[in-house]
Short mmCIF file of C-alpha atoms in Angstrom, two decimals:
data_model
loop_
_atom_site.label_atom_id
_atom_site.label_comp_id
_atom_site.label_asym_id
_atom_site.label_seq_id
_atom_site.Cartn_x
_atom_site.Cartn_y
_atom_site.Cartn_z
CA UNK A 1 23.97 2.44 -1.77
CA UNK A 2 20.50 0.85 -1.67
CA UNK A 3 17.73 1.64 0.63
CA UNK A 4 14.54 0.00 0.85
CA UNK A 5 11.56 2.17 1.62
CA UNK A 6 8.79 0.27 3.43
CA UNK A 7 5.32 1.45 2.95
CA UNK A 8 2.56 0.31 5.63
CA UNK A 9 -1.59 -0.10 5.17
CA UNK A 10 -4.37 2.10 6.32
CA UNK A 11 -5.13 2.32 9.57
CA UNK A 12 -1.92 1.30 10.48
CA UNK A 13 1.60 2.58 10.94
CA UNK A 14 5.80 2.40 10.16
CA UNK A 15 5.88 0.31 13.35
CA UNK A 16 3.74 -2.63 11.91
CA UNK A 17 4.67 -6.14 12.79
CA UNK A 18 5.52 -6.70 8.69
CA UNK A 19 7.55 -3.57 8.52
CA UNK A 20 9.78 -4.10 11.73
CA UNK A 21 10.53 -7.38 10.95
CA UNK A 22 11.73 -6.13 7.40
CA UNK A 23 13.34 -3.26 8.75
CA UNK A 24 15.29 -6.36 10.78
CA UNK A 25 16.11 -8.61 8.09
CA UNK A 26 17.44 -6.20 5.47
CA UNK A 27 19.24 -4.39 8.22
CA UNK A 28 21.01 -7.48 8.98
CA UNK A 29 22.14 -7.96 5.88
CA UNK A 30 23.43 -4.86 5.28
CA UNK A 31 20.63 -2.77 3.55
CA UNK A 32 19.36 0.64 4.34
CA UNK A 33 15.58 1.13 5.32
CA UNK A 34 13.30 4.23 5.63
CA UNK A 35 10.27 3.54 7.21
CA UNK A 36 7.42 6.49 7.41
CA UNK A 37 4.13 7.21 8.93
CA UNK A 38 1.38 8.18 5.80
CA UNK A 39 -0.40 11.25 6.06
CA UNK A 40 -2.85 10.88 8.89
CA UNK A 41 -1.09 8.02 10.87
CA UNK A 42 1.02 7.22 13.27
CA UNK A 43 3.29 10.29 14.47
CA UNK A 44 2.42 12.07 10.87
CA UNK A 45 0.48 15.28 11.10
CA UNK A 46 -3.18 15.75 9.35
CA UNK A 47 -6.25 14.54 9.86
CA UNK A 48 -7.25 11.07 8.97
CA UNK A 49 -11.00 12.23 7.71
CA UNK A 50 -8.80 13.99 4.99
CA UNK A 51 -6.80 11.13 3.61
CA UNK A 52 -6.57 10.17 -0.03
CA UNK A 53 -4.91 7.76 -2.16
CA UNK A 54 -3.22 10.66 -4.26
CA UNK A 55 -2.38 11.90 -0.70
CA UNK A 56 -0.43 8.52 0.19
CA UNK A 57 1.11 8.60 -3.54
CA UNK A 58 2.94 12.33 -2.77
CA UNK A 59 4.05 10.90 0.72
CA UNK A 60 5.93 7.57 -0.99
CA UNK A 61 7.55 10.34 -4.10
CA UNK A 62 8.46 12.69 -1.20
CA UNK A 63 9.81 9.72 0.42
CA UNK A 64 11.93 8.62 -2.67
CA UNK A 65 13.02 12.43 -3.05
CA UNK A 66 14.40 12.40 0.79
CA UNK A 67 16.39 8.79 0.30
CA UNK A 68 17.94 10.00 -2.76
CA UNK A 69 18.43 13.38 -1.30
CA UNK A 70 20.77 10.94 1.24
CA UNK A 71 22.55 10.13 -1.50
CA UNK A 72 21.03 6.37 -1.87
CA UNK A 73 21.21 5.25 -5.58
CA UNK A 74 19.31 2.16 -5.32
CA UNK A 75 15.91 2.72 -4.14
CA UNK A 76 13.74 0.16 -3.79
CA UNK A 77 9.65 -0.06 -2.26
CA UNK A 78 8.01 -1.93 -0.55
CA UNK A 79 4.21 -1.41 -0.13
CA UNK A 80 0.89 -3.10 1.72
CA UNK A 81 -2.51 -3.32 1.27
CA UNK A 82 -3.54 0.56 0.85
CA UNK A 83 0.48 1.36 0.84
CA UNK A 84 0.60 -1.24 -1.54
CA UNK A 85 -2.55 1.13 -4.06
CA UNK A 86 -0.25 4.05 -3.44
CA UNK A 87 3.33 2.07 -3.97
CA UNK A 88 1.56 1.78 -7.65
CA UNK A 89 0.63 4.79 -8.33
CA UNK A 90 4.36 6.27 -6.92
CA UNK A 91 6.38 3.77 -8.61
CA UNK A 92 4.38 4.63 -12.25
CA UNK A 93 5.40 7.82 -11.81
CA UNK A 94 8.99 7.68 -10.44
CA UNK A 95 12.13 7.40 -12.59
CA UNK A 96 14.25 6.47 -9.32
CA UNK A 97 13.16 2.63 -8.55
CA UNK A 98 14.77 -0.22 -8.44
CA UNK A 99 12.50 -3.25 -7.39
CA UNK A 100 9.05 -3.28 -6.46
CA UNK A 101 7.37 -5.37 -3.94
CA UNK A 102 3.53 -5.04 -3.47
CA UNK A 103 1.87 -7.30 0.17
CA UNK A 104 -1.79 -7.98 -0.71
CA UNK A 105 -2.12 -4.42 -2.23
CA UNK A 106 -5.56 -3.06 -3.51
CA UNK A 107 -5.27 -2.21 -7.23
CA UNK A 108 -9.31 -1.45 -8.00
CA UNK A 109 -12.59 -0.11 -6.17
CA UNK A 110 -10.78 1.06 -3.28
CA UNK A 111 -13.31 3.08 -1.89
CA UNK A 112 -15.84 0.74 -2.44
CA UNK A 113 -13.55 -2.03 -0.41
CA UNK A 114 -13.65 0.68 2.62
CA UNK A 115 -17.88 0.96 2.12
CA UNK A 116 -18.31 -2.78 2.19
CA UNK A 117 -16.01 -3.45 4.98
CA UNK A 118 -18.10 -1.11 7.04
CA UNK A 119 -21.32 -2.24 5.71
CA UNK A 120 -22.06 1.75 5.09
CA UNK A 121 -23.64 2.30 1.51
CA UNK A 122 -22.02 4.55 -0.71
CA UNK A 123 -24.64 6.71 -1.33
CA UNK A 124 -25.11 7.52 2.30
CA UNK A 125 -21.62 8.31 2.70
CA UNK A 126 -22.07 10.84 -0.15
CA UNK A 127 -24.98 12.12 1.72
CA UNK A 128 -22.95 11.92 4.99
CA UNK A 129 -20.06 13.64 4.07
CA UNK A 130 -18.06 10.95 5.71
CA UNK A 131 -17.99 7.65 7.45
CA UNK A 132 -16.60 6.20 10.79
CA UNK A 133 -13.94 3.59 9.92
CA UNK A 134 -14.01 0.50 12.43
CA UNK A 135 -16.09 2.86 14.08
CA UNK A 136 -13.29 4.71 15.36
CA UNK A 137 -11.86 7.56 12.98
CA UNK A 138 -14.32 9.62 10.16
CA UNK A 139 -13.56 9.40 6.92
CA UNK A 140 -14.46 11.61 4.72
CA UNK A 141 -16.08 11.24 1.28
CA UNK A 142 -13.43 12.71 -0.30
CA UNK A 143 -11.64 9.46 0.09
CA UNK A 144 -14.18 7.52 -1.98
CA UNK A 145 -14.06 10.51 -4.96
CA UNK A 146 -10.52 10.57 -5.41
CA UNK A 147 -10.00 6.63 -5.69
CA UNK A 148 -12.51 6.72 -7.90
CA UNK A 149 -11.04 9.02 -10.55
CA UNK A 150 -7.64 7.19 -10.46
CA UNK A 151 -7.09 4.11 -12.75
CA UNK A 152 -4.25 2.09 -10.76
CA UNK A 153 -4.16 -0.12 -13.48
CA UNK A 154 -2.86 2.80 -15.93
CA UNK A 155 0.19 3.37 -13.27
CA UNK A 156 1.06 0.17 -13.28
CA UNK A 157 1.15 -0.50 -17.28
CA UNK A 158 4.12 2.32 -16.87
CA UNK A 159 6.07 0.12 -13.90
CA UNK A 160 9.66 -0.47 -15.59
CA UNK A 161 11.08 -2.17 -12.43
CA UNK A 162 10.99 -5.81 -11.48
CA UNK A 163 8.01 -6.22 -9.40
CA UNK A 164 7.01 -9.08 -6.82
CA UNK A 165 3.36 -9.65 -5.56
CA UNK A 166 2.43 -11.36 -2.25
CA UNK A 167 -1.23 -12.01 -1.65
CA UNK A 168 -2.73 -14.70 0.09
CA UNK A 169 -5.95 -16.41 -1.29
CA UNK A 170 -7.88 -16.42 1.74
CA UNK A 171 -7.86 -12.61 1.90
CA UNK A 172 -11.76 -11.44 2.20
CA UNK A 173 -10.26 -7.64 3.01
CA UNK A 174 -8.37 -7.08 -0.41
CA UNK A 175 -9.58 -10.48 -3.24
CA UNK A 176 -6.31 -12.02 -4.83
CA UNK A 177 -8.06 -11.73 -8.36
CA UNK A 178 -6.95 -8.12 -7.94
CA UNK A 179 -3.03 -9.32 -7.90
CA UNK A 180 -3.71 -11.54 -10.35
CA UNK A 181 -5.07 -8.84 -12.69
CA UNK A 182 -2.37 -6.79 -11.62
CA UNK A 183 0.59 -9.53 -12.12
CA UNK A 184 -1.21 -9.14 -15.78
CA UNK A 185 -0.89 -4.92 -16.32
CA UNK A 186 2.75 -4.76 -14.47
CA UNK A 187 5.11 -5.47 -17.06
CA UNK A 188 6.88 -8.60 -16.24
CA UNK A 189 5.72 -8.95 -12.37
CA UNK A 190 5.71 -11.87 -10.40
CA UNK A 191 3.11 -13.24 -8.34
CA UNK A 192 3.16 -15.34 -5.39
CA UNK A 193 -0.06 -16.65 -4.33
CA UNK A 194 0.35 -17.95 -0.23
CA UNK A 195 -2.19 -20.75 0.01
CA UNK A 196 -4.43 -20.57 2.84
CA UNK A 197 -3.41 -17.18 3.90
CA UNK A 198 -5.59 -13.73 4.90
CA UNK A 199 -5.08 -10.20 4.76
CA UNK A 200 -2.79 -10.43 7.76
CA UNK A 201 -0.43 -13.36 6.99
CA UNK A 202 -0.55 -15.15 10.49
CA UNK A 203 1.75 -17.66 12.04
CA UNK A 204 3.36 -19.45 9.16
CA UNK A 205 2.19 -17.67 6.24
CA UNK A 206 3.61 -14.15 7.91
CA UNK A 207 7.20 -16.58 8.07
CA UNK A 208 6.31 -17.19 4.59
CA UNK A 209 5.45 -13.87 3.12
CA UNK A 210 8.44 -11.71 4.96
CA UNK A 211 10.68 -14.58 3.21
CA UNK A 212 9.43 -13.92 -0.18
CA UNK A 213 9.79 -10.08 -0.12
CA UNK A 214 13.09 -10.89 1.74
CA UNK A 215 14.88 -12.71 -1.18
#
């Protein structure tokens, strides 16, 4: 009766090397998985330009709706990076969570994460209208507005399920002092700081991380 739903980050898609290999492992032992492409990715329909974080928050609930549609009573979520902001926001608002697991999520000044990763000022992206993310796919300003009006820290005050955080403190994409603010506003969460480790978790801290969300 429990299914895991495994959320991926931006830019990437349900057939990340982090969501296979948890697809694999809970599989083995037994549990159910549903993994999904966001809005914009992968095999999902929309444009990327028109992505948004409340966007990626209705995908996870419609998500949850469709497992327990399939008659799955435990439902549990598992989020990264940007799938990790909107795993948040989701599990704040859903009654029909069991666990929580957030990998090196962004909790704060998304959109200004996205400007200074791309070295593009916000003020030209206003003037814009959008920017070109690793140079390869616009993004519109949209993006930056609507991360700006939501307080992910208000979502996850209402988080009534226990909650694990992986981040590593190497990560220059997403800073661990967001976790470790978060570990603070989630109600009883749990963080797990992987020393060493970047945004990606490679070689042994990836071994290390896929444990930790494993048990």
């Amino acid at each position: 009766d429990i299914c895991i739903i495994l959320v991926h980050g931006f830019i990437s898609s349900k057939n990340s090397s982090s969501i296979v290999e948890l697809e694999k492992r809970f599989n083995a032992q037994g549990i159910a998985t549903f993994r999904f492409d966001i809005f914009g990715h992968g095999d999902s329909e929309g444009d990327f330009a028109e992505i948004t974080l409340s966007e990626a928050k209705d995908d996870i609930l419609q998500a949850i709706k469709y497992v327990k549609s399939k008659g799955f009573t435990r439902i549990g979520l598992v989020g990264s990076s940007f799938g990790g902001n909107a795993s948040i926001l989701a599990a704040g608002d859903s009654e029909d969570l069991f666990v929580l697991c957030l990998k090196c999520p962004v909790s704060d000044y998304l959109g200004k994460l996205v400007s200074q990763s791309e070295k593009f000022p916000i003020e030209e992206w206003k003037e814009n209208g959008f920017l070109m993310y690793k140079g390869l796919k616009k993004l519109n300003y949209s993006f930056y507005e609507d991360a700006e009006k939501t307080d992910s820290y208000e979502y996850a005050r209402r988080i009534k399920v226990p909650t694990l955080i992986v981040h590593g403190d190497a990560d220059v994409t997403v800073p661990v002092e967001q976790s470790k603010k978060l570990a603070i506003e989630i109600p009883g969460a749990t963080l797990e700081v992987i020393s060493g480790a970047g945004h990606r978790f490679e070689g042994e801290d990836f071994d290390k991380m896929i444990e930790l969300i494993e048990e």
